[in-house]
XYZ file of C-alpha atoms in Angstrom:
452
model
C 261.392 -27.373 15.734
C 264.336 -26.129 13.596
C 267.089 -24.174 15.291
C 268.204 -20.878 13.807
C 271.958 -20.587 14.251
C 274.092 -17.555 13.519
C 276.276 -18.403 10.542
C 280.035 -18.367 10.839
C 281.532 -18.800 7.411
C 285.021 -19.708 8.650
C 283.768 -22.305 11.125
C 281.695 -23.877 8.372
C 284.732 -23.930 6.088
C 286.674 -25.815 8.763
C 283.859 -28.360 9.086
C 283.567 -28.735 5.294
C 287.291 -29.297 4.816
C 287.449 -31.971 7.520
C 284.424 -33.724 6.029
C 285.950 -33.571 2.543
C 288.824 -35.640 3.933
C 286.416 -38.231 5.318
C 286.200 -37.081 8.958
C 283.185 -36.145 11.033
C 283.096 -32.568 12.362
C 280.642 -30.184 14.022
C 280.449 -27.176 16.338
C 280.445 -28.236 19.988
C 280.106 -26.912 23.516
C 279.753 -23.301 24.545
C 279.207 -21.832 21.086
C 276.184 -24.113 20.621
C 274.826 -23.169 24.050
C 275.224 -19.452 23.360
C 273.604 -19.709 19.937
C 270.578 -21.472 21.436
C 270.337 -18.669 24.005
C 270.176 -16.159 21.174
C 273.675 -14.849 21.787
C 276.324 -14.551 19.109
C 279.151 -16.907 20.119
C 282.487 -15.239 20.848
C 284.437 -18.316 19.770
C 283.628 -21.320 17.625
C 284.958 -24.684 18.802
C 284.913 -27.568 16.357
C 284.935 -31.211 17.418
C 286.120 -33.823 14.960
C 286.846 -37.517 14.546
C 290.199 -36.558 12.984
C 293.252 -37.190 15.145
C 295.407 -34.115 15.813
C 297.997 -35.140 13.216
C 295.210 -35.688 10.693
C 293.825 -32.229 11.421
C 297.289 -30.770 10.854
C 297.469 -32.478 7.443
C 293.995 -31.186 6.515
C 295.102 -27.610 7.147
C 298.711 -27.835 6.011
C 298.213 -24.738 3.844
C 296.867 -22.633 6.751
C 298.340 -21.123 9.880
C 297.862 -23.760 12.561
C 298.870 -23.393 16.216
C 299.517 -26.560 18.187
C 297.899 -25.006 21.268
C 296.896 -28.182 23.095
C 297.872 -30.957 20.748
C 298.617 -33.346 23.632
C 294.924 -33.251 24.519
C 293.784 -33.159 20.917
C 293.400 -29.420 20.290
C 294.912 -27.376 17.486
C 293.920 -23.850 16.481
C 293.310 -23.138 12.823
C 293.620 -19.451 11.918
C 291.512 -18.456 8.914
C 291.761 -14.832 7.796
C 292.801 -13.793 11.283
C 290.043 -15.684 13.114
C 291.177 -18.529 15.403
C 289.024 -21.669 15.360
C 289.846 -24.388 17.874
C 289.604 -27.910 16.483
C 289.580 -30.723 19.048
C 289.540 -34.453 18.480
C 286.616 -36.324 20.026
C 287.914 -37.868 23.220
C 287.145 -39.649 26.447
C 288.862 -38.978 29.765
C 289.585 -41.366 32.619
C 291.285 -41.259 36.021
C 291.364 -37.873 37.773
C 293.926 -38.568 40.483
C 294.454 -34.878 41.238
C 290.742 -34.052 41.088
C 291.359 -31.658 38.236
C 293.105 -33.207 35.212
C 292.467 -36.538 33.474
C 295.172 -39.158 33.916
C 294.425 -40.525 30.479
C 292.891 -39.004 27.360
C 291.770 -41.417 24.635
C 290.875 -40.152 21.174
C 287.637 -41.595 19.789
C 285.749 -41.431 16.514
C 282.194 -41.004 17.843
C 280.722 -37.618 18.742
C 278.379 -39.200 21.304
C 281.326 -40.540 23.328
C 282.843 -37.062 23.437
C 279.618 -35.384 24.558
C 279.167 -37.933 27.363
C 282.369 -36.749 29.129
C 281.264 -33.094 29.372
C 280.271 -31.268 32.547
C 276.739 -29.918 32.094
C 273.974 -30.808 29.669
C 273.880 -27.252 28.319
C 277.510 -27.693 27.246
C 277.029 -31.201 25.819
C 275.364 -30.329 22.522
C 276.688 -30.176 18.971
C 275.519 -28.506 15.780
C 276.166 -29.219 12.121
C 275.159 -26.931 9.209
C 273.287 -29.773 7.494
C 272.357 -32.209 10.275
C 271.332 -29.559 12.789
C 271.407 -30.103 16.565
C 272.730 -33.181 18.361
C 271.432 -33.280 21.934
C 271.706 -36.649 23.684
C 271.368 -35.415 27.281
C 268.495 -32.920 27.287
C 270.620 -29.795 27.096
C 268.118 -27.857 25.019
C 265.307 -28.684 27.458
C 267.509 -27.566 30.369
C 268.293 -24.311 28.568
C 264.577 -23.678 28.079
C 263.936 -24.448 31.760
C 266.881 -22.317 32.936
C 268.494 -25.296 34.650
C 272.089 -26.335 35.386
C 272.321 -30.136 35.393
C 275.307 -32.437 35.135
C 275.784 -34.990 32.379
C 275.415 -38.316 34.132
C 276.273 -38.705 37.821
C 277.022 -35.215 39.236
C 279.201 -36.501 42.087
C 281.393 -38.278 39.550
C 281.587 -35.175 37.382
C 282.753 -33.052 40.339
C 285.201 -35.677 41.565
C 286.738 -35.656 38.100
C 287.198 -31.883 38.190
C 286.144 -29.860 41.232
C 286.392 -26.585 39.298
C 283.162 -27.657 37.617
C 281.405 -26.752 40.873
C 282.315 -23.085 40.442
C 281.710 -23.257 36.694
C 278.171 -24.414 37.386
C 277.577 -21.579 39.830
C 279.077 -19.133 37.352
C 276.695 -20.322 34.614
C 273.800 -19.949 37.057
C 274.810 -16.362 37.896
C 275.540 -15.279 34.325
C 272.544 -16.975 32.688
C 270.089 -16.508 35.554
C 269.633 -20.289 35.866
C 268.867 -22.473 38.869
C 270.941 -25.501 39.832
C 269.050 -28.791 39.630
C 268.691 -30.304 43.155
C 270.797 -33.440 42.622
C 273.550 -31.343 41.044
C 273.373 -28.789 43.888
C 273.598 -31.554 46.491
C 276.658 -33.035 44.793
C 278.282 -29.576 44.628
C 278.060 -29.322 48.405
C 279.156 -32.907 49.018
C 282.189 -32.613 46.726
C 283.250 -29.056 47.576
C 286.331 -30.321 49.418
C 287.859 -31.003 46.024
C 288.150 -27.263 45.432
C 291.158 -27.255 47.748
C 293.153 -28.931 44.981
C 292.214 -26.389 42.303
C 294.738 -23.690 41.396
C 293.934 -20.354 43.029
C 294.088 -18.570 39.668
C 291.329 -20.806 38.283
C 289.148 -20.243 41.344
C 289.719 -16.495 40.979
C 288.690 -16.529 37.310
C 285.439 -18.381 37.978
C 284.520 -16.249 41.000
C 285.190 -13.042 39.061
C 282.898 -14.139 36.248
C 280.279 -15.291 38.750
C 280.354 -11.937 40.548
C 279.707 -9.975 37.359
C 276.721 -12.125 36.463
C 273.281 -10.527 36.487
C 272.097 -13.050 39.085
C 275.228 -13.071 41.246
C 273.438 -12.025 44.434
C 270.954 -14.895 44.258
C 273.674 -17.475 43.655
C 275.803 -16.062 46.481
C 272.805 -16.203 48.801
C 271.858 -19.760 47.883
C 275.395 -21.163 47.932
C 277.033 -19.017 50.623
C 277.893 -22.114 52.662
C 279.767 -23.614 49.724
C 281.472 -20.393 48.626
C 282.682 -19.720 52.163
C 284.983 -22.679 51.628
C 287.014 -20.695 49.087
C 286.148 -17.274 50.557
C 286.160 -17.757 54.343
C 286.086 -13.965 54.770
C 282.361 -13.946 53.936
C 281.341 -16.463 56.603
C 281.182 -14.059 59.605
C 278.934 -11.670 57.659
C 276.140 -14.197 57.284
C 273.346 -13.472 59.757
C 275.362 -10.793 61.564
C 272.790 -8.253 62.772
C 273.794 -4.590 62.462
C 271.399 -3.228 65.106
C 271.592 0.208 63.533
C 268.687 2.330 62.246
C 270.583 3.024 59.006
C 270.382 -0.664 58.133
C 267.422 -2.941 57.528
C 269.416 -6.093 56.741
C 272.208 -8.048 58.346
C 275.728 -7.560 56.995
C 275.517 -10.363 54.436
C 272.080 -9.391 53.117
C 273.200 -5.763 52.911
C 276.201 -6.915 50.871
C 274.027 -8.962 48.506
C 271.535 -6.132 47.995
C 274.400 -3.758 47.187
C 275.818 -6.242 44.689
C 272.445 -6.684 43.053
C 272.006 -2.982 42.261
C 275.597 -2.283 41.195
C 277.126 -2.101 37.738
C 278.611 -5.432 36.547
C 282.162 -4.127 36.847
C 284.509 -6.752 38.327
C 286.379 -4.315 40.604
C 283.102 -2.774 41.831
C 281.577 -6.180 42.570
C 284.660 -7.461 44.427
C 284.774 -4.200 46.399
C 281.147 -4.560 47.421
C 281.645 -8.201 48.372
C 284.348 -7.175 50.855
C 283.373 -3.598 51.785
C 281.695 -4.532 55.079
C 283.617 -7.731 55.838
C 285.304 -5.788 58.662
C 282.030 -5.119 60.472
C 281.728 -8.327 62.527
C 285.183 -7.985 64.179
C 284.707 -4.240 64.855
C 281.136 -4.367 66.185
C 280.420 -2.291 69.279
C 277.126 -1.357 70.970
C 276.491 1.962 72.662
C 274.457 2.430 75.837
C 271.237 2.386 73.789
C 272.065 -0.920 72.173
C 272.783 0.660 68.788
C 275.503 -1.081 66.796
C 278.583 0.756 65.524
C 281.601 -0.431 63.547
C 284.533 1.893 64.295
C 287.381 1.498 61.814
C 285.642 -1.195 59.799
C 286.847 0.069 56.362
C 290.492 -0.521 57.330
C 289.692 -4.008 58.643
C 287.653 -4.738 55.511
C 290.618 -3.663 53.402
C 292.883 -6.057 55.304
C 290.466 -8.965 54.846
C 290.034 -8.137 51.158
C 293.786 -8.025 50.664
C 294.183 -11.355 52.461
C 291.597 -13.019 50.223
C 292.989 -11.557 47.013
C 296.561 -12.565 47.818
C 295.349 -16.109 48.456
C 293.481 -16.083 45.136
C 296.561 -14.764 43.284
C 295.060 -11.500 42.036
C 297.461 -9.453 39.973
C 298.986 -6.568 41.929
C 297.201 -3.770 40.068
C 293.740 -5.254 40.524
C 294.373 -6.117 44.160
C 295.589 -2.609 44.980
C 292.617 -1.044 43.155
C 290.076 -3.106 45.109
C 291.927 -2.588 48.396
C 291.801 1.163 47.832
C 288.095 1.186 46.962
C 287.242 -0.949 50.008
C 289.204 1.384 52.273
C 287.545 4.504 50.804
C 283.981 3.238 50.435
C 282.764 5.052 53.553
C 284.527 8.412 53.130
C 282.212 11.437 53.482
C 281.397 12.792 50.021
C 280.897 16.459 49.154
C 279.185 17.898 46.109
C 281.980 20.387 45.513
C 284.321 20.815 42.516
C 287.286 20.875 44.890
C 286.315 17.487 46.298
C 285.931 16.124 42.768
C 289.298 17.471 41.605
C 291.085 16.132 44.688
C 289.736 12.633 44.201
C 290.262 12.671 40.453
C 293.876 13.515 41.214
C 294.162 10.714 43.735
C 292.236 7.962 41.923
C 291.929 8.915 38.270
C 288.597 9.152 36.486
C 287.960 5.396 36.185
C 288.422 4.553 39.853
C 286.659 7.707 41.039
C 283.627 6.630 39.022
C 283.930 3.155 40.541
C 284.034 4.687 44.028
C 280.840 6.626 43.315
C 279.212 3.440 41.998
C 280.198 1.616 45.190
C 278.783 4.427 47.351
C 275.529 4.471 45.368
C 275.058 0.693 45.666
C 275.956 0.852 49.372
C 273.308 3.550 49.874
C 270.630 1.644 47.952
C 271.208 -1.325 50.267
C 270.564 0.718 53.432
C 267.288 1.483 55.210
C 264.858 3.241 52.818
C 264.342 6.295 55.061
C 268.020 7.225 54.840
C 268.452 6.815 51.096
C 266.909 9.958 49.503
C 269.317 12.647 50.773
C 272.366 10.487 50.118
C 271.229 9.574 46.629
C 270.456 13.235 45.885
C 273.961 14.179 47.003
C 275.486 11.483 44.777
C 273.385 12.669 41.837
C 274.723 16.178 42.345
C 278.269 14.911 42.786
C 278.122 12.986 39.513
C 276.806 16.091 37.735
C 279.708 18.074 39.204
C 282.117 15.398 37.991
C 280.772 15.715 34.461
C 281.104 19.498 34.667
C 284.712 19.312 35.904
C 285.618 16.930 33.091
C 283.752 18.921 30.442
C 285.471 22.151 31.488
C 288.799 20.293 31.479
C 289.625 21.437 34.999
C 293.195 20.807 36.041
C 293.612 17.915 38.465
C 296.827 16.288 37.189
C 300.394 17.528 36.962
C 300.378 17.083 33.206
C 297.471 19.555 32.970
C 299.233 22.202 35.066
C 300.057 25.366 33.100
C 303.695 25.175 34.250
C 306.189 22.317 34.259
C 309.607 21.593 35.663
C 311.385 23.477 32.887
C 309.366 26.592 33.679
C 310.357 26.384 37.332
C 314.032 25.951 36.463
C 313.828 28.932 34.114
C 312.276 30.925 36.962
C 315.351 30.268 39.090
C 314.460 27.167 41.060
C 317.510 24.852 41.284
C 317.327 21.268 40.067
C 316.405 18.677 42.673
C 313.500 17.477 44.804
C 312.263 21.053 45.280
C 310.968 21.055 41.688
C 308.596 18.178 42.331
C 307.479 19.563 45.700
C 306.796 22.974 44.186
C 304.803 21.538 41.273
C 302.740 19.603 43.805
C 302.218 22.764 45.876
C 301.011 24.670 42.807
C 298.747 21.801 41.696
C 297.180 21.642 45.163
C 296.472 25.349 44.902
C 294.741 24.894 41.541
C 292.748 21.858 42.717
C 291.556 23.726 45.818
C 290.650 26.817 43.767
C 293.219 29.094 45.443
C 295.184 29.554 42.221
C 294.083 29.873 38.603
C 295.691 27.436 36.201
C 297.511 30.152 34.278
C 301.258 30.239 33.745
C 301.764 33.875 34.788
C 299.667 33.470 37.940
C 301.444 30.257 38.943
C 304.910 31.756 38.446
C 303.835 34.805 40.447
C 302.650 32.490 43.225
C 306.012 30.747 43.050
C 307.869 34.019 43.562
C 305.630 35.019 46.452
C 305.319 31.651 48.189
C 307.363 30.641 51.146
C 307.079 26.954 50.280
C 308.578 27.599 46.856
C 311.557 29.446 48.278
C 312.045 26.893 51.022
C 311.999 24.155 48.421
C 314.804 25.931 46.587
C 316.874 25.962 49.716
């Protein structure tokens, strides 16, 4: 059955030019997989029998970046579009469990495909010859199956990051992991200790935003606890509370499943109740409570993200959302303005998404009033934004120059007074009008004390 591929004129020009010089060339790897799934590939990778120096000669009149020439990859830039061109190669000896000790350039496409991780990534396509599939990748795509090329234990010993890549593909594509491959993932998971934390972070983040993340986390929780030990105590930990119908881990997975595929939201939900096991207490009726669990969850989240080398901004955002996930919410414009001021619109929306997912993962009897409140709160948020309510200093009708002109001396009192006036506007005690704010300044004790 013929395969309909999306055309990419620049990729085809690269292939044609290499072939005109006597070399074999075709599209390989992820772009072929995505095209067969009916997705438009983000990037086109070309494999070729040309050595890197031969590729450079073929494109001497183009912009060419020697991005990974040591391993056979150069990037040809045609009309602003980068196309990676990589020499067919074999790899041997993975002493560090991550990188090949030796890369040998070869002329045959089949030898190159045989070194790849999963069958769905070991296919090639040519505009005239069509699909090359030596390992059943197309059949595995149709079956929704992740399967290694060759011996899976060998593949994972070569590069342990492939374990997380396989789980990420399963979560993003909604695929299952073939039993022999799944068994080898578990047997070889110790190799993940040698993988750079940044690479583990990248794969986990993409896994978490997959549409089937909850299922993969459930099925491979034992494996993932090796890189995320913070999740282990949640598994099977009964909450013994009428508000909850699942244990802590199942509650977490249900919340993930119904949340938006935003990376910060998903990481927040993964950690939001991680502090429950160490804070668990039972009252005299045997009902479970978790006093102070958001703060403990924040600490565990921060610990995990520091280990995984999250950038500071992302780590602080997720820490903050974890800490705030359980705050009481009010459908009140003042509440909305206060939290918009504290978090900004993006993170306030993320907090509401976290609270909604958290609610949907609780006992059904307790959901309706909380969901109704969140619906109203989101409507109030839209109203506050549409009316352009003031919740930031830059939106305040007065600024530092106005306060100086009104007689306030330069110094810290200016900032404190602006904050005092903004708080008054946010809480609805003051209108955001210049005359009214200056009048409040003249009448307010805090303003005069600040001047002193």
